[in-house]
Short mmCIF file of C-alpha atoms in Angstrom, two decimals:
data_model
loop_
_atom_site.label_atom_id
_atom_site.label_comp_id
_atom_site.label_asym_id
_atom_site.label_seq_id
_atom_site.Cartn_x
_atom_site.Cartn_y
_atom_site.Cartn_z
CA MET A 1 147.89 44.02 254.56
CA LYS A 2 144.52 45.75 254.23
CA ALA A 3 145.23 46.67 250.60
CA ALA A 4 145.93 43.02 249.79
CA MET A 5 142.61 42.01 251.39
CA ASP A 6 140.74 44.69 249.43
CA THR A 7 142.33 43.48 246.20
CA SER A 8 141.39 39.91 247.02
CA LYS A 9 137.79 40.97 247.74
CA ASP A 10 137.62 42.89 244.46
CA GLU A 11 138.97 39.92 242.52
CA GLY A 12 136.51 37.62 244.26
CA ARG A 13 133.63 39.96 243.50
CA GLU A 14 134.63 40.20 239.83
CA GLU A 15 134.93 36.42 239.61
CA GLY A 16 131.50 36.06 241.22
CA ILE A 17 129.99 38.49 238.73
CA GLU A 18 131.50 36.57 235.81
CA ILE A 19 130.21 33.25 237.13
CA GLY A 20 126.76 34.82 237.61
CA LYS A 21 126.75 36.14 234.04
CA GLU A 22 127.72 32.75 232.64
CA GLN A 23 125.00 31.03 234.65
CA GLY A 24 122.45 33.63 233.53
CA ILE A 25 123.33 33.18 229.87
CA LYS A 26 123.18 29.41 230.18
CA GLN A 27 119.79 29.56 231.91
CA GLY A 28 118.48 32.02 229.31
CA ILE A 29 119.48 29.69 226.50
CA GLU A 30 117.97 26.67 228.26
CA ILE A 31 114.66 28.49 228.60
CA GLY A 32 114.68 30.51 225.37
CA ILE A 33 115.38 27.77 222.86
CA PRO A 34 112.45 25.53 223.84
CA GLU A 35 110.11 28.54 223.97
CA GLY A 36 111.29 29.62 220.52
CA GLU A 37 110.69 26.13 219.16
CA ILE A 38 107.11 26.16 220.48
CA ILE A 39 106.45 29.58 218.95
CA LYS A 40 107.81 28.39 215.62
CA ALA A 41 105.72 25.19 215.74
CA ARG A 42 102.60 27.27 216.40
CA LYS A 43 103.34 29.53 213.43
CA ILE A 44 103.87 26.53 211.18
CA ALA A 45 100.71 24.87 212.49
CA LYS A 46 98.69 28.03 211.88
CA GLY A 47 99.94 28.18 208.29
CA MET A 48 99.19 24.51 207.75
CA LYS A 49 95.69 24.97 209.16
CA MET A 50 95.08 27.87 206.76
CA LYS A 51 96.19 25.67 203.86
CA GLY A 52 93.70 22.98 204.78
CA TYR A 53 95.85 20.35 206.48
CA SER A 54 93.91 18.16 208.88
CA ILE A 55 94.38 18.74 212.59
CA ASP A 56 95.72 15.19 212.94
CA GLU A 57 98.36 15.83 210.26
CA ILE A 58 99.37 19.12 211.87
CA ALA A 59 99.63 17.49 215.29
CA GLU A 60 101.78 14.69 213.92
CA LEU A 61 104.16 17.02 212.11
CA THR A 62 104.46 19.77 214.72
CA ASN A 63 104.16 17.74 217.95
CA LEU A 64 101.54 20.20 219.20
CA SER A 65 98.42 18.92 220.90
CA ILE A 66 95.15 18.70 219.00
CA GLU A 67 93.58 21.09 221.54
CA GLU A 68 96.30 23.66 220.98
CA ILE A 69 95.96 23.42 217.20
CA LYS A 70 92.19 23.89 217.41
CA MET A 71 92.77 27.14 219.33
CA LEU A 72 94.98 28.60 216.58
#
C-alpha cells in the first residue's frame, strides 16, 4: 500500500512541476513580448530622431511619449 502512495505522490509532484513550467512559460511570454515591443519602438524612434523626423511624428508612429522620445 505504501508503494502505491509513493507512486501517487511522485506522479502528483511531476504533474505539479509540469503545470508550474507551463505557467512560468506563459507568464514569461506575457511579460517578454510587451517589453520587447517597447525596446523595438525605442530603437526605431532613436533612428527616426537621427534622421530628422519631428518628435510629434515619431510619437505618432511609435506610440511612445514625447518625453520618452526627447530622452533618446
